[in-house]
PDB file of C-alpha atoms in Angstrom:
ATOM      1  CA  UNK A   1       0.192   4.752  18.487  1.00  0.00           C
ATOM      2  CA  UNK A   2      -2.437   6.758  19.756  1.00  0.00           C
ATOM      3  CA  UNK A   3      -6.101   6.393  18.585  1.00  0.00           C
ATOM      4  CA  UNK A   4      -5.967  10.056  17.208  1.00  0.00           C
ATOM      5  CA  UNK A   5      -3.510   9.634  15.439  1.00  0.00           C
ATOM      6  CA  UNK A   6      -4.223   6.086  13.949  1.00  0.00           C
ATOM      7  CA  UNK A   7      -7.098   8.250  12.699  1.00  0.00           C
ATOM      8  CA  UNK A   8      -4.928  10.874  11.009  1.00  0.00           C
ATOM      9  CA  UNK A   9      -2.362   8.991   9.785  1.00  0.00           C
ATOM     10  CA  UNK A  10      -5.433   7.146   7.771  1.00  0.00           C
ATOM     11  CA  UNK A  11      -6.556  10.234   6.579  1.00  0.00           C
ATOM     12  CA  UNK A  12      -3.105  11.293   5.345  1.00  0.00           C
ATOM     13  CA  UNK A  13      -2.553   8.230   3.431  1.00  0.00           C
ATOM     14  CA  UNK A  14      -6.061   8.263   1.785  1.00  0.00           C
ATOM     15  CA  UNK A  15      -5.128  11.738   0.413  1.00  0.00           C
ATOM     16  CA  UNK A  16      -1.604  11.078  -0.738  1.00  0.00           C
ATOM     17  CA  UNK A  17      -2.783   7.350  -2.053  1.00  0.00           C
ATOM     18  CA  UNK A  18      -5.868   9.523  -4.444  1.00  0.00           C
ATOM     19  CA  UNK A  19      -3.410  11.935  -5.292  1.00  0.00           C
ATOM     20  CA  UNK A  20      -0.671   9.311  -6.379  1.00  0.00           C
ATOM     21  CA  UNK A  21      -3.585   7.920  -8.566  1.00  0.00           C
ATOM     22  CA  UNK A  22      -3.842  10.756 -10.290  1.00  0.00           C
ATOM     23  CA  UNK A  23      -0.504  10.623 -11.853  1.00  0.00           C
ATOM     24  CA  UNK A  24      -0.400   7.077 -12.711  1.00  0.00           C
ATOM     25  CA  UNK A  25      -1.063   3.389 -11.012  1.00  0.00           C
ATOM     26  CA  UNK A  26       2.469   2.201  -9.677  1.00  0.00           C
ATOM     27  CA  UNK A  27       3.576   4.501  -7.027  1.00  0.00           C
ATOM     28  CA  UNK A  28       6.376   3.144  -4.695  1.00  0.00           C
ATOM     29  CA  UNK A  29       5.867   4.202  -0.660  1.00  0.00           C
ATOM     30  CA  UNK A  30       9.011   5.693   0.671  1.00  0.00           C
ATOM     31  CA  UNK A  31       8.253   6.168   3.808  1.00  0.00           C
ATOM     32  CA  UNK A  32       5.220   4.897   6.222  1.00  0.00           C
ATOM     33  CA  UNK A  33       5.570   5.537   9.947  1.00  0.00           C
ATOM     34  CA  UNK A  34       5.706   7.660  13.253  1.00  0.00           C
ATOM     35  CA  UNK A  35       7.991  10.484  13.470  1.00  0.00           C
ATOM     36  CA  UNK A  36       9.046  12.067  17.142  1.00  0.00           C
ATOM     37  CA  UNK A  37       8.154  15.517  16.109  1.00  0.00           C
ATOM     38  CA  UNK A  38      10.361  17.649  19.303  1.00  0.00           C
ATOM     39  CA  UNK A  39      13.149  17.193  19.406  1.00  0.00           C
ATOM     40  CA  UNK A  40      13.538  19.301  22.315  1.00  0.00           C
ATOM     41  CA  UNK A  41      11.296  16.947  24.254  1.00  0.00           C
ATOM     42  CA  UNK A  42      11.539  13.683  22.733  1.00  0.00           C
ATOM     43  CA  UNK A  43       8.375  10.775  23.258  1.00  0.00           C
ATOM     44  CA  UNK A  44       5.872  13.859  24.148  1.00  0.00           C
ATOM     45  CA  UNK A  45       4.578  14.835  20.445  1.00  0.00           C
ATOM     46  CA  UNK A  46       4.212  12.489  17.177  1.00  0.00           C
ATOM     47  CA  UNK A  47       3.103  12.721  14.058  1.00  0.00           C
ATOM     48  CA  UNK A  48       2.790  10.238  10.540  1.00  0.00           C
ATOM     49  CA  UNK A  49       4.793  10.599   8.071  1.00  0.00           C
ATOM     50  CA  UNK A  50       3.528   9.161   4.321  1.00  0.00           C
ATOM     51  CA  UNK A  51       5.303   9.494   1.079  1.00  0.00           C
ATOM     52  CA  UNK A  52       5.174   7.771  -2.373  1.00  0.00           C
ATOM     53  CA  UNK A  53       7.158   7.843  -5.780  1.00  0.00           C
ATOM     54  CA  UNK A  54       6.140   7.361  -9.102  1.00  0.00           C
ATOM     55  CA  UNK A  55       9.312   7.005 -11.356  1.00  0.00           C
ATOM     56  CA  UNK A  56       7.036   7.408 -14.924  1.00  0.00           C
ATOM     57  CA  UNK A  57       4.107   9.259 -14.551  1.00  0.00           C
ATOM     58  CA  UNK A  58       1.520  10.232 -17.214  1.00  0.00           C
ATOM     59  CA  UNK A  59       1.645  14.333 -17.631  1.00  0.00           C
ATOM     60  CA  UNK A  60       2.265  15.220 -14.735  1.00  0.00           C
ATOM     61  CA  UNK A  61       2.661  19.072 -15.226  1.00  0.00           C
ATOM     62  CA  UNK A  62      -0.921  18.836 -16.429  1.00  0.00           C
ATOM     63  CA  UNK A  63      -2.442  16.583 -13.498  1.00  0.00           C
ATOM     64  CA  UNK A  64      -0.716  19.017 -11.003  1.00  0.00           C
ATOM     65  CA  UNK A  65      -2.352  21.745 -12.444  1.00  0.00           C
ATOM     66  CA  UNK A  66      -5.980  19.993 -12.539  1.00  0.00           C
ATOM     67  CA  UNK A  67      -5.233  18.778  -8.864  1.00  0.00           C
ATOM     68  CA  UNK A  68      -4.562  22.245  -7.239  1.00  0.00           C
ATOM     69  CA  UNK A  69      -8.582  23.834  -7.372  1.00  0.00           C
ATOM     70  CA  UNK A  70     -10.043  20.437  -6.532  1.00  0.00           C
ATOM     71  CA  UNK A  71      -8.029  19.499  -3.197  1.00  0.00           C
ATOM     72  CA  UNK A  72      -8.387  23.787  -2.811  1.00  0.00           C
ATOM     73  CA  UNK A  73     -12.315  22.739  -2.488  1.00  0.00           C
ATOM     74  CA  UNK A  74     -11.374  20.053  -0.013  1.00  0.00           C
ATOM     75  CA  UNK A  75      -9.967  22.886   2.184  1.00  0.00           C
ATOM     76  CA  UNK A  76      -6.389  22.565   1.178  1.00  0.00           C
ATOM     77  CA  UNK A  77      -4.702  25.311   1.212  1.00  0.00           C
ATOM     78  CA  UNK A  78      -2.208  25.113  -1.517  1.00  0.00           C
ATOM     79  CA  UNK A  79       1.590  26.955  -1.869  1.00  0.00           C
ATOM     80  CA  UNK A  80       3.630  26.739  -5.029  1.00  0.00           C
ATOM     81  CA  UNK A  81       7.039  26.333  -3.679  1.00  0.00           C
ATOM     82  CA  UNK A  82       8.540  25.711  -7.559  1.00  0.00           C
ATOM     83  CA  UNK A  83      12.214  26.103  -8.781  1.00  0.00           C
ATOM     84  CA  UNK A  84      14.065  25.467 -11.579  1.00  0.00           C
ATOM     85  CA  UNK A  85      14.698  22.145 -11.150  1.00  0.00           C
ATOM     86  CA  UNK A  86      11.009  20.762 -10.207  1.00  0.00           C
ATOM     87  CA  UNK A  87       7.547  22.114  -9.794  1.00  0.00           C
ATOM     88  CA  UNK A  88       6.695  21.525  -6.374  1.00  0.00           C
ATOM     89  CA  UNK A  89       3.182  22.074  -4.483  1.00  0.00           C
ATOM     90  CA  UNK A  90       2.360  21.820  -0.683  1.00  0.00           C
ATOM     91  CA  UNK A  91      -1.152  21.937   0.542  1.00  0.00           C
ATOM     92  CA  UNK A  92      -1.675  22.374   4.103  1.00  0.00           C
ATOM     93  CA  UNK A  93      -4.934  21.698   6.130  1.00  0.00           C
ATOM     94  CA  UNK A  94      -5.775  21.854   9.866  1.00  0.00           C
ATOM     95  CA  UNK A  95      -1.699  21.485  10.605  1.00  0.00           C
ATOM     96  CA  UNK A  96      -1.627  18.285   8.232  1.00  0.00           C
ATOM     97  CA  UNK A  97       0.679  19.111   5.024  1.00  0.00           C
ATOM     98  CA  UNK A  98       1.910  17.583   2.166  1.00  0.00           C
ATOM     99  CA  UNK A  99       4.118  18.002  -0.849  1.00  0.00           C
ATOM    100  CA  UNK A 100       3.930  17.020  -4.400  1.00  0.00           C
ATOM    101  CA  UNK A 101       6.973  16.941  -6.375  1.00  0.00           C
ATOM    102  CA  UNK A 102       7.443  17.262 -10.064  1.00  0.00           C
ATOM    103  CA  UNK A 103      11.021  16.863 -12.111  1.00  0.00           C
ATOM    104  CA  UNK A 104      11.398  19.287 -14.710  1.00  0.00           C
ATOM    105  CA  UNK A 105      13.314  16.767 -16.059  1.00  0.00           C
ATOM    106  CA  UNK A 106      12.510  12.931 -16.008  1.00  0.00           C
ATOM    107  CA  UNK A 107       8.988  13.598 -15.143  1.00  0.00           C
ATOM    108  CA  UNK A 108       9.042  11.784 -11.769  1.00  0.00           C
ATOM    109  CA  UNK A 109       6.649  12.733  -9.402  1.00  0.00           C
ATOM    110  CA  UNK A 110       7.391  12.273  -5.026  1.00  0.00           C
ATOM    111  CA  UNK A 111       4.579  13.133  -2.817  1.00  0.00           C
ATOM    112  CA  UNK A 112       5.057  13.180   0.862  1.00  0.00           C
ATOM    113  CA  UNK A 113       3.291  14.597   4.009  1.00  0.00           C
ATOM    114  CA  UNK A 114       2.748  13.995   7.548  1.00  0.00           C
ATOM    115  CA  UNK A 115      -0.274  14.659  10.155  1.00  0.00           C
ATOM    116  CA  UNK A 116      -0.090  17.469  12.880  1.00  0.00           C
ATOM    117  CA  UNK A 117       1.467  16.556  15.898  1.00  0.00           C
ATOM    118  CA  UNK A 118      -0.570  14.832  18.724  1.00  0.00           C
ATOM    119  CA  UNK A 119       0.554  14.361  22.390  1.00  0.00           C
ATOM    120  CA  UNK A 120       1.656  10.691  22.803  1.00  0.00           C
TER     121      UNK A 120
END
């Protein structure tokens, strides 16, 4: 892995680990690695991809809510991508994003992101 992107990728997971903290203190990873991000020219560009879980969180509707302004002062730009079934945010800075998840029903809350791609 590349030094820039050792860099990123502990960036990302700082973010996504404060976030996760937020809703509670037992969040699961699900995924933690390197992702070939062409397809169309596999071993040229790669990014990190981060995600947790946590299967019981405390309110999460209402830490969502308080999250949104204060990672929007970080220079996240935040989306609400919600449907019926979950409320679902992405926040997207300097090609970085990242998605939190929220079940309408059960509660659970999934966050998961990856860094911009960088040459390998």
């Amino acid at each position: 892995m590349s030094p820039e992107l050792d860099r990123l990728a502990a960036e990302l997971t700082d973010v996504i680990d404060g976030v996760a903290a937020v809703f509670g203190p037992s969040a699961d990873p699900t995924v933690n690695g390197e992702l070939d991000c062409d397809p169309t020219s596999p071993g040229n560009l790669f990014c990190w991809q981060y995600g947790v879980r946590l299967e019981q969180p405390d309110e999460p509707e209402r830490h969502l809510t308080e999250l949104v302004p204060t990672l929007e002062q970080r220079g996240w730009q935040a989306h609400d991508r919600s449907t019926p079934r979950e409320l679902i945010a992405r926040f997207s800075r300097e090609g970085a994003d990242f998605t939190i998840h929220v079940a309408r029903a059960g509660h659970a809350v999934a966050i998961i992101g990856s860094t911009r791609p960088v040459p390998a």
